Coordinates of C-alpha atoms and ligand atoms in Angstrom, one line a residue:
M1339 CA 127.3 124.3 94.0
K1340 CA 128.3 121.1 92.2
V1341 CA 127.2 117.8 93.7
I1342 CA 128.4 114.3 92.7
V1343 CA 126.3 111.4 93.7
I1344 CA 127.9 107.9 93.6
G1345 CA 125.4 105.0 93.1
A1346 CA 122.3 105.5 91.0
I1347 CA 119.6 103.1 92.2
A1348 CA 117.5 103.6 95.4
G1349 CA 119.3 106.2 97.4
G1350 CA 121.5 107.7 94.6
S1351 CA 118.7 108.5 92.0
T1352 CA 116.4 109.6 94.8
V1353 CA 118.9 112.0 96.3
A1354 CA 119.7 113.4 93.0
S1355 CA 116.1 114.2 92.3
Q1356 CA 115.6 115.6 95.8
I1357 CA 118.6 117.9 95.5
R1358 CA 117.3 119.1 92.1
R1359 CA 114.0 120.2 94.0
A1360 CA 115.8 121.6 97.1
V1361 CA 118.7 123.4 95.5
P1362 CA 117.4 124.3 92.0
H1363 CA 120.5 126.0 90.7
S1364 CA 123.0 123.2 91.7
E1365 CA 125.0 121.3 89.1
I1366 CA 124.4 117.5 89.7
V1367 CA 126.4 114.6 88.3
L1368 CA 124.9 111.1 89.1
I1369 CA 127.3 108.2 88.5
G1370 CA 126.3 104.5 88.6
R1371 CA 127.9 101.2 87.7
D1372 CA 124.7 99.5 86.4
P1373 CA 123.2 100.3 83.1
E1374 CA 119.9 101.1 84.8
I1375 CA 119.0 103.8 87.2
G1376 CA 116.5 103.8 90.1
Y1377 CA 114.9 100.5 89.4
G1378 CA 112.6 98.7 91.8
T1379 CA 115.0 96.2 93.3
C1380 CA 112.3 95.0 95.8
G1381 CA 110.2 93.7 92.9
M1382 CA 112.9 91.5 91.5
P1383 CA 111.8 88.2 93.3
Y1384 CA 108.3 88.6 91.8
V1385 CA 109.6 89.1 88.3
I1386 CA 111.6 85.8 88.7
G1387 CA 108.4 84.1 90.0
G1388 CA 106.4 85.5 87.0
L1389 CA 103.9 87.5 89.1
I1390 CA 105.3 90.6 87.5
E1391 CA 105.3 89.5 83.9
D1392 CA 107.3 92.3 82.3
K1393 CA 110.7 92.9 84.0
K1394 CA 110.9 96.5 82.3
R1395 CA 108.2 97.5 84.7
L1396 CA 110.7 97.8 87.4
I1397 CA 112.4 100.4 85.5
G1398 CA 110.9 103.8 86.2
T1399 CA 112.9 105.8 83.7
T1400 CA 116.0 105.5 81.6
A1401 CA 119.2 107.5 82.3
E1402 CA 118.7 109.6 79.2
K1403 CA 115.1 110.6 80.2
F1404 CA 116.1 111.2 83.8
S1405 CA 119.0 113.3 82.7
E1406 CA 116.9 115.4 80.3
S1407 CA 113.8 115.9 82.6
K1408 CA 115.8 116.7 85.7
N1409 CA 118.8 118.5 84.2
I1410 CA 121.1 115.9 86.0
K1411 CA 124.1 114.6 84.2
T1412 CA 123.7 110.9 84.5
L1413 CA 126.6 108.6 83.8
V1414 CA 125.7 104.9 83.8
R1415 CA 128.2 102.1 83.4
H1416 CA 130.6 104.4 85.1
E1417 CA 132.5 103.6 88.4
V1418 CA 134.1 105.9 90.7
F1419 CA 137.3 104.2 91.9
S1420 CA 138.7 106.9 94.1
I1421 CA 138.1 110.0 96.1
N1422 CA 140.6 112.8 96.5
R1423 CA 139.3 114.8 99.5
K1424 CA 142.1 117.3 99.4
D1425 CA 141.4 118.4 95.9
K1426 CA 137.7 117.5 96.2
T1427 CA 137.7 115.3 93.1
V1428 CA 136.7 111.8 92.1
E1429 CA 138.3 109.5 89.6
V1430 CA 135.8 107.9 87.3
H1431 CA 136.2 104.9 85.0
N1432 CA 133.9 104.4 81.9
L1433 CA 133.2 100.6 82.1
D1434 CA 132.5 100.5 78.3
T1435 CA 135.3 102.7 76.7
H1436 CA 137.7 102.1 79.7
E1437 CA 138.5 105.8 79.7
T1438 CA 139.2 107.4 83.0
F1439 CA 138.6 111.0 84.0
T1440 CA 138.4 113.4 86.9
E1441 CA 135.3 115.2 88.2
S1442 CA 135.4 117.9 90.8
Y1443 CA 132.8 118.3 93.5
D1444 CA 131.7 120.9 96.2
K1445 CA 129.6 118.1 97.9
L1446 CA 129.9 114.4 97.4
I1447 CA 127.1 111.8 98.2
L1448 CA 127.8 108.1 98.5
S1449 CA 125.0 105.7 98.0
P1450 CA 127.0 102.6 97.0
G1451 CA 124.8 100.0 98.5
G1452 CA 126.4 96.6 98.9
Y1453 CA 127.1 93.3 97.2
S1454 CA 125.8 89.8 97.9
R1455 CA 127.9 87.6 100.1
V1456 CA 128.7 84.4 98.1
P1457 CA 128.8 81.3 100.3
E1458 CA 132.0 79.2 99.8
L1459 CA 130.7 75.8 98.8
N1460 CA 133.0 72.8 98.8
G1461 CA 132.8 70.9 95.4
I1462 CA 130.7 73.5 93.5
K1463 CA 131.7 73.1 90.0
N1464 CA 128.8 72.3 87.7
L1465 CA 126.0 73.5 89.8
P1466 CA 124.8 77.1 89.0
L1467 CA 125.0 79.4 92.0
F1468 CA 122.9 82.6 91.9
T1469 CA 122.6 85.6 94.2
L1470 CA 120.2 88.5 93.7
K1471 CA 121.3 92.1 94.2
S1472 CA 121.2 93.8 90.8
Y1473 CA 118.9 93.9 87.8
A1474 CA 121.6 91.9 85.9
D1475 CA 121.5 89.2 88.6
M1476 CA 117.8 89.0 88.1
E1477 CA 118.1 88.7 84.3
E1478 CA 120.6 86.0 84.7
I1479 CA 118.3 83.8 86.9
I1480 CA 115.4 84.3 84.6
E1481 CA 117.5 83.5 81.5
Y1482 CA 118.8 80.4 83.2
I1483 CA 115.3 79.1 84.3
Q1484 CA 113.9 79.7 80.8
K1485 CA 116.8 78.0 79.0
E1486 CA 117.7 75.2 81.2
K1487 CA 114.2 74.4 82.6
P1488 CA 115.3 73.3 86.0
K1489 CA 113.1 71.0 88.1
S1490 CA 114.6 71.7 91.6
C1491 CA 116.6 74.1 93.6
A1492 CA 118.1 75.0 96.9
V1493 CA 117.7 78.4 98.5
I1494 CA 120.6 79.0 101.1
G1495 CA 119.4 81.6 103.7
G1496 CA 116.0 82.1 105.3
G1497 CA 116.0 85.9 105.6
F1498 CA 113.5 88.0 103.7
I1499 CA 115.1 87.6 100.3
G1500 CA 115.5 83.8 100.9
V1501 CA 111.9 83.4 101.7
E1502 CA 110.9 85.5 98.7
F1503 CA 113.2 83.4 96.6
A1504 CA 111.5 80.2 97.9
E1505 CA 107.9 81.4 97.3
N1506 CA 108.6 82.5 93.8
F1507 CA 110.5 79.2 92.9
I1508 CA 107.5 77.3 94.3
R1509 CA 105.2 79.5 92.1
L1510 CA 107.3 78.3 89.1
G1511 CA 106.7 74.7 90.0
L1512 CA 110.2 74.0 91.2
K1513 CA 110.9 71.5 94.1
T1514 CA 112.5 73.9 96.5
A1515 CA 114.6 73.2 99.6
L1516 CA 115.5 76.0 101.9
I1517 CA 118.7 75.6 103.9
E1518 CA 119.2 77.7 107.0
R1519 CA 121.9 77.3 109.6
N1520 CA 119.6 78.7 112.3
D1521 CA 116.4 76.9 113.6
R1522 CA 113.9 79.0 111.6
V1523 CA 113.3 81.4 108.8
M1524 CA 113.4 85.3 109.5
K1525 CA 115.4 84.9 112.7
V1526 CA 115.1 88.7 113.4
M1527 CA 111.6 87.9 114.5
D1528 CA 110.4 86.2 117.7
I1529 CA 110.1 82.4 117.6
E1530 CA 106.4 82.5 118.3
V1531 CA 106.0 84.3 114.9
T1532 CA 108.6 82.3 113.0
D1533 CA 106.9 79.1 114.0
I1534 CA 103.9 80.2 112.0
L1535 CA 106.1 81.1 109.1
N1536 CA 107.9 77.8 109.2
Q1537 CA 104.5 76.0 109.0
E1538 CA 103.4 78.2 106.1
M1539 CA 106.6 77.3 104.2
K1540 CA 106.0 73.6 104.8
D1541 CA 102.3 73.8 103.9
N1542 CA 103.3 75.3 100.6
G1543 CA 105.7 72.6 99.8
V1544 CA 109.1 74.2 100.7
E1545 CA 111.4 71.5 102.2
L1546 CA 113.1 73.1 105.2
Y1547 CA 116.6 72.1 106.4
F1548 CA 117.2 74.0 109.6
N1549 CA 120.3 73.9 111.8
D1550 CA 122.0 72.6 108.7
A1551 CA 124.5 73.6 106.0
I1552 CA 126.0 72.1 102.9
E1553 CA 129.1 70.1 103.8
R1554 CA 130.2 69.4 100.2
I1555 CA 128.6 69.0 96.8
E1556 CA 129.1 66.1 94.5
G1557 CA 127.7 66.5 91.1
K1558 CA 124.3 67.9 91.6
T1559 CA 123.9 66.4 95.1
L1560 CA 124.2 68.5 98.2
M1561 CA 125.7 66.4 101.0
M1562 CA 124.4 68.0 104.1
K1563 CA 126.1 68.3 107.5
N1564 CA 123.1 66.5 109.2
G1565 CA 123.7 63.5 106.8
V1566 CA 120.8 64.1 104.2
N1567 CA 121.5 64.2 100.5
I1568 CA 119.5 66.7 98.4
D1569 CA 119.6 66.6 94.5
V1570 CA 119.1 70.1 92.9
D1571 CA 119.6 71.8 89.5
F1572 CA 120.8 75.0 91.0
I1573 CA 121.3 77.0 94.1
A1574 CA 120.1 80.5 95.0
A1575 CA 121.9 82.1 97.9
S1576 CA 120.8 84.9 100.0
V1577 CA 123.2 85.0 102.9
G1578 CA 123.8 88.7 103.4
I1579 CA 124.7 92.0 101.7
I1580 CA 128.1 93.3 102.4
P1581 CA 128.2 97.2 102.5
D1582 CA 130.3 98.5 99.7
T1583 CA 132.6 100.8 101.6
K1584 CA 135.9 100.5 99.7
I1585 CA 136.2 103.9 98.2
A1586 CA 135.0 105.4 101.5
T1587 CA 137.6 103.5 103.4
D1588 CA 140.4 104.3 100.9
A1589 CA 139.5 108.0 101.3
G1590 CA 140.0 107.7 105.1
L1591 CA 136.4 108.0 106.1
S1592 CA 135.4 106.3 109.4
I1593 CA 133.7 102.9 109.2
G1594 CA 131.7 101.9 112.3
S1595 CA 131.0 98.7 114.2
T1596 CA 128.2 97.7 111.8
K1597 CA 130.7 97.9 109.0
G1598 CA 128.8 100.9 107.5
I1599 CA 130.1 104.5 106.9
V1600 CA 129.8 106.6 110.0
V1601 CA 127.5 109.6 109.6
N1602 CA 126.0 112.2 111.8
K1603 CA 122.2 112.8 112.0
Y1604 CA 122.4 114.9 108.8
M1605 CA 124.2 112.0 107.0
Q1606 CA 127.5 113.8 106.9
T1607 CA 130.6 111.5 107.2
D1608 CA 133.5 112.8 109.1
D1609 CA 134.3 114.9 106.0
P1610 CA 131.5 117.5 106.2
D1611 CA 131.5 117.8 102.3
I1612 CA 130.8 114.1 102.0
Y1613 CA 127.5 112.5 102.9
A1614 CA 126.6 108.7 102.9
I1615 CA 123.2 107.2 102.6
G1616 CA 121.5 103.8 102.0
D1617 CA 122.6 100.3 102.8
A1618 CA 126.3 101.4 103.3
A1619 CA 125.5 104.1 105.9
E1620 CA 125.6 103.5 109.6
C1621 CA 122.9 105.2 111.5
T1622 CA 121.5 104.7 115.0
D1623 CA 118.8 102.6 116.7
W1624 CA 115.7 104.6 117.6
V1625 CA 115.4 102.9 121.0
T1626 CA 119.0 102.5 122.2
G1627 CA 120.8 105.3 120.2
K1628 CA 123.5 102.7 119.4
P1629 CA 124.9 102.1 115.8
K1630 CA 122.5 100.4 113.5
R1631 CA 122.6 99.7 109.8
V1632 CA 119.3 99.1 108.1
Q1633 CA 119.4 97.7 104.5
L1634 CA 115.9 98.7 103.4
A1635 CA 114.5 101.0 100.8
W1636 CA 112.4 103.3 103.0
H1637 CA 115.5 104.2 105.0
A1638 CA 117.6 105.1 101.8
H1639 CA 114.7 107.3 100.7
R1640 CA 114.4 109.2 104.0
Q1641 CA 118.2 109.6 104.2
A1642 CA 118.1 111.1 100.6
Y1643 CA 115.5 113.7 101.8
I1644 CA 117.7 114.5 104.8
V1645 CA 120.7 115.2 102.7
A1646 CA 118.7 117.4 100.3
C1647 CA 117.3 119.4 103.2
H1648 CA 120.8 119.9 104.6
L1649 CA 122.2 121.1 101.4
E1650 CA 119.2 123.6 101.1
G1651 CA 120.1 125.0 104.4
K1652 CA 116.9 123.7 106.1
P1653 CA 118.3 120.8 108.1
V1654 CA 116.1 117.9 109.3
A1655 CA 117.7 115.5 111.6
L1656 CA 117.6 111.7 111.5
N1657 CA 116.7 110.4 115.0
G1658 CA 117.4 106.8 114.5
F1659 CA 115.7 103.8 112.9
L1660 CA 113.3 101.2 114.1
G1661 CA 114.0 98.9 111.1
S1662 CA 110.3 98.5 110.3
T1663 CA 109.9 95.8 107.7
I1664 CA 107.3 93.6 105.9
T1665 CA 107.4 90.4 103.9
K1666 CA 104.8 88.4 102.1
L1667 CA 105.1 84.7 102.6
F1668 CA 102.6 82.7 100.5
S1669 CA 99.1 83.5 102.0
L1670 CA 100.6 85.2 105.1
T1671 CA 102.2 88.6 105.8
A1672 CA 104.8 89.0 108.5
A1673 CA 105.9 92.4 109.6
M1674 CA 108.0 94.0 112.5
T1675 CA 109.1 97.2 113.9
G1676 CA 111.7 98.0 116.6
H1677 CA 113.2 95.4 118.9
S1678 CA 112.5 91.7 119.1
A1679 CA 112.7 89.7 122.4
K1680 CA 116.1 88.5 121.4
S1681 CA 117.5 92.0 120.8
L1682 CA 115.9 93.3 124.0
D1683 CA 117.6 90.5 125.9
S1684 CA 121.0 91.1 124.4
E1685 CA 120.7 94.8 125.2
G1686 CA 119.7 94.0 128.8
I1687 CA 116.5 96.0 128.6
A1688 CA 113.8 95.0 131.0
Y1689 CA 110.6 94.5 129.1
K1690 CA 107.2 92.7 129.1
T1691 CA 105.3 91.3 126.3
V1692 CA 101.7 91.4 125.4
Q1693 CA 100.1 89.4 122.7
H1694 CA 96.8 89.1 121.0
K1695 CA 95.5 86.4 118.5
G1696 CA 92.3 87.0 116.9
R1697 CA 90.3 88.1 113.9
S1698 CA 91.6 90.8 111.6
N1699 CA 88.0 92.0 111.1
A1700 CA 84.5 91.0 112.0
G1701 CA 84.0 87.2 112.1
Y1702 CA 80.6 87.3 110.4
Y1703 CA 82.0 89.1 107.4
P1704 CA 82.8 86.6 104.7
D1705 CA 86.3 87.8 104.0
H1706 CA 87.9 87.8 107.5
G1707 CA 91.2 86.8 108.4
T1708 CA 93.3 86.0 111.5
I1709 CA 96.1 88.0 113.0
Y1710 CA 98.7 87.4 115.7
L1711 CA 100.4 90.5 117.4
R1712 CA 103.1 90.7 119.9
V1713 CA 104.2 94.0 121.5
H1714 CA 107.3 94.4 123.7
Y1715 CA 107.2 97.4 126.1
D1716 CA 109.5 98.7 128.8
S1717 CA 108.7 97.3 132.1
E1718 CA 108.9 100.6 133.9
S1719 CA 108.0 103.4 131.6
R1720 CA 105.7 101.1 129.6
L1721 CA 106.9 102.7 126.4
I1722 CA 106.6 100.4 123.4
L1723 CA 109.9 99.0 122.2
G1724 CA 109.0 96.8 119.4
A1725 CA 106.1 94.9 117.7
Q1726 CA 105.6 91.9 115.3
A1727 CA 102.6 90.7 113.5
V1728 CA 101.7 87.8 111.3
G1729 CA 98.5 86.9 109.6
D1730 CA 96.5 86.8 106.4
K1731 CA 94.9 90.2 106.5
G1732 CA 95.5 93.7 107.9
V1733 CA 99.1 93.0 109.2
D1734 CA 100.5 96.0 107.3
K1735 CA 98.2 98.5 109.0
R1736 CA 98.5 97.2 112.5
I1737 CA 102.4 97.3 112.3
D1738 CA 102.3 100.7 110.9
V1739 CA 99.9 102.0 113.5
I1740 CA 102.2 100.7 116.3
T1741 CA 105.3 102.1 114.5
T1742 CA 103.5 105.5 114.7
A1743 CA 102.7 104.9 118.4
I1744 CA 106.4 104.1 119.1
M1745 CA 107.6 107.2 117.3
G1746 CA 105.0 109.3 119.1
K1747 CA 106.5 108.0 122.3
M1748 CA 103.2 106.3 123.4
T1749 CA 103.0 103.7 126.0
V1750 CA 101.4 100.3 125.6
D1751 CA 98.3 101.4 127.5
D1752 CA 97.7 104.3 125.0
L1753 CA 97.0 101.6 122.4
S1754 CA 93.6 100.9 123.9
A1755 CA 92.6 104.6 123.5
L1756 CA 93.6 104.9 119.8
E1757 CA 90.5 105.8 117.8
L1758 CA 90.9 103.5 114.9
S1759 CA 88.5 103.4 111.9
Y1760 CA 86.0 100.4 111.9
S1761 CA 83.6 98.7 109.7
P1762 CA 83.2 94.8 109.3
P1763 CA 85.4 94.4 106.2
Y1764 CA 88.4 96.1 108.0
S1765 CA 88.3 95.7 111.7
S1766 CA 86.2 95.1 114.8
P1767 CA 84.8 97.7 117.2
K1768 CA 87.9 96.9 119.4
D1769 CA 90.7 96.7 116.8
P1770 CA 93.5 94.1 117.5
V1771 CA 95.8 97.1 118.2
N1772 CA 93.3 98.3 120.9
M1773 CA 93.2 94.8 122.3
L1774 CA 96.9 94.9 123.0
G1775 CA 96.5 98.0 125.1
Y1776 CA 93.5 96.4 127.1
K1777 CA 95.4 93.3 127.7
A1778 CA 98.8 94.8 128.7
T1779 CA 99.4 94.1 132.5
Ligands
LIG717 C1 116.1 91.1 96.0 C2 115.9 92.2 97.0 C3 114.7 92.6 97.6 C4 114.5 93.7 98.4 N1 113.2 93.9 98.9 C5 113.0 94.9 99.7 C6 111.7 95.2 100.2 O1 110.8 94.5 99.9 N2 111.6 96.3 101.1 C7 112.7 97.1 101.4 O2 112.5 98.1 102.2 N3 113.9 96.9 100.8 C8 114.1 95.8 100.0 N4 115.4 95.5 99.5 C9 116.5 96.5 99.9 C10 116.7 97.7 99.2 O3 116.6 97.4 97.7 C11 117.9 98.4 99.5 O4 117.8 98.8 100.8 C12 118.2 99.7 98.6 O5 118.3 99.3 97.3 C13 119.5 100.4 99.1 O6 119.7 101.6 98.3 P1 121.2 102.0 98.2 O7 121.1 103.2 97.3 O8 122.0 102.0 99.4 O9 121.9 100.9 97.3 P2 121.5 100.2 95.8 O10 120.1 100.5 95.6 O11 122.0 98.8 96.0 O12 122.4 101.0 94.8 C14 123.8 101.1 94.9 C15 124.3 101.3 93.4 O13 125.6 101.9 93.6 C16 126.5 101.4 92.6 N5 127.9 101.7 93.1 C17 128.4 101.2 94.2 N6 129.7 101.7 94.2 C18 129.9 102.5 93.1 C19 130.9 103.2 92.6 N7 132.2 103.3 93.2 N8 130.8 103.9 91.4 C20 129.6 103.8 90.7 N9 128.6 103.1 91.2 C21 128.7 102.5 92.4 C22 126.1 99.9 92.8 O14 126.7 99.1 91.7 C23 124.5 100.0 92.8 O15 124.1 100.1 91.4 C24 115.6 94.5 98.6 C25 116.8 94.2 98.2 C26 117.0 93.1 97.4 C27 118.3 92.8 96.7

């Protein structure tokens, strides 16, 4: 069996490795546009901020080493520009030599990710505008900062990449304004949580411009819709990643309502010999079963495993995503899984909410923190539908425990009975997760 994988970063390099393990005698060709393969995209904001000093640490291996150690033909700086489903071939363009050639496949896997949406800004001429999706984008930002020594910047967009941008620019000593057209950062979370995050941003010196947008730019001055003027040396925008579905669309594969490539629970597109994974694939929501596209690394890795199992002949189904996610914001961590109050409202699902604010671990222990947890549960079945947490310690484990509870189809009341490990540095004899179960009415 000959397998071609398109895209060689998170989903692509992972699926190629997984297939080598699952189907040892297959011939695998991995094709990616970037010069690097499988680098740690998620670490890029921290390289920009200098927390990770050596950018090369994000790169696990080179194309040559990967190719040699895994027996996977790895073509970097190559782009697939069309798929011929009838002949089962792809057309490939070498971005350095400009040669084109044809490769045949038995199975084709698409992991093309997406590209950054670039905001249209009236009057932007001399002001540098950056986005962050690839290693090259990261290098461009670092080079600019090192060379031009800017003093100030504006971040457009208060999603998770936007807040990571802001934190890392503050770390570099830059005067940082964050512009968000909504009324808060991380709008996927409940307002009770984002109020805490907004305050954390302010306390750390980020100037927040909510319900606002740039009307026009004059020189280096941003003229805001709400009438304020902000002087900046550059702009970093994080206003969405658009799934890269062009070759899939051209090949006649179905694109769904989330603008992702439609797949079944084994990641097969409507052509059974073509699979799609990662940011560009449209999956389903764990709770509602409706189309959902999650642009996160765990999900790409899981989908890679599912494809490899299917090719091996030992299928494992993907039963929907909760969209579990976690972000560091200065001294705080914020995490969520499943549905927020807003998404439940828009789905018309009747739910109740239980919340708990308290210590992350024993108050008499020197290193104790605070944690705020919210859990939404079905009013009738009492099944947990979503959870959010923010705090300075232990947020990750609480959200992960609740994620496990959701996937184990536990009710909110079951949380009180969870036998969770305890000693003063880590928890209390009644863990905050237990408290949610005790408090739920
Ligand atoms: C700054 C940043 C921080 C992030 N932080 C986190 C985090 O903390 N946690 C988390 O879970 N997720 C995070 N993510 C998201 C995560 O990186 C993505 O979900 C993941 O990389 C998606 O994997 P993918 O394989 O779908 O796409 P990518 O990893 O984007 O890989 C797609 C590759 O395919 C190439 N390609 C596309 N079309 C073609 C073609 N026709 N021919 C050849 N090559 C092609 C692209 O150029 C690209 O190199 C972050 C993303 C960014 C940008």
